[in-house]
XYZ file of C-alpha atoms in Angstrom:
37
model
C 2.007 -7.949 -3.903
C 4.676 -9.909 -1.821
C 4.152 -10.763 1.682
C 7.033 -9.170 4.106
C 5.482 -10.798 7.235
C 3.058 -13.543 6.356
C 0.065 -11.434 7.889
C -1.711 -10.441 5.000
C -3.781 -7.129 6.804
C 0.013 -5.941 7.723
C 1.312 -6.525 4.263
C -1.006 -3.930 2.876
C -1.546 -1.680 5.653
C 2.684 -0.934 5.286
C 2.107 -1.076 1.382
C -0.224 1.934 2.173
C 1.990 3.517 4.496
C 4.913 3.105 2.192
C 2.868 4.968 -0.979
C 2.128 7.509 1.240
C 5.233 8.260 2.619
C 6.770 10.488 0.094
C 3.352 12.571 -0.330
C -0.637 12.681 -0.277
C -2.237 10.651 -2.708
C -5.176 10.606 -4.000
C -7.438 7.656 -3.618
C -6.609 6.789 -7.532
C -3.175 6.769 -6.996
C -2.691 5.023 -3.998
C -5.177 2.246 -5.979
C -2.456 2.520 -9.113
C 0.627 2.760 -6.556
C -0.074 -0.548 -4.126
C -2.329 -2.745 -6.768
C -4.856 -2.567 -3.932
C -8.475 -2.042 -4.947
């Protein structure tokens, strides 16, 4: 994961957001779609 602002908790809180943009996921896929476990 590459960091877009240098504040790690904001990198992957807009990671998140991003994954879920285009629809729900479920907690599997947003693991499989972010790298974030």
């Amino acid at each position: 994961m590459d960091s877009i602002s240098g504040v790690g908790v904001l990198d992957k809180a807009v990671a998140i957001l991003d994954a879920l943009e285009p629809r729900a996921l479920s907690l599997v896929e947003l693991v499989e779609a972010t790298g974030l476990s």
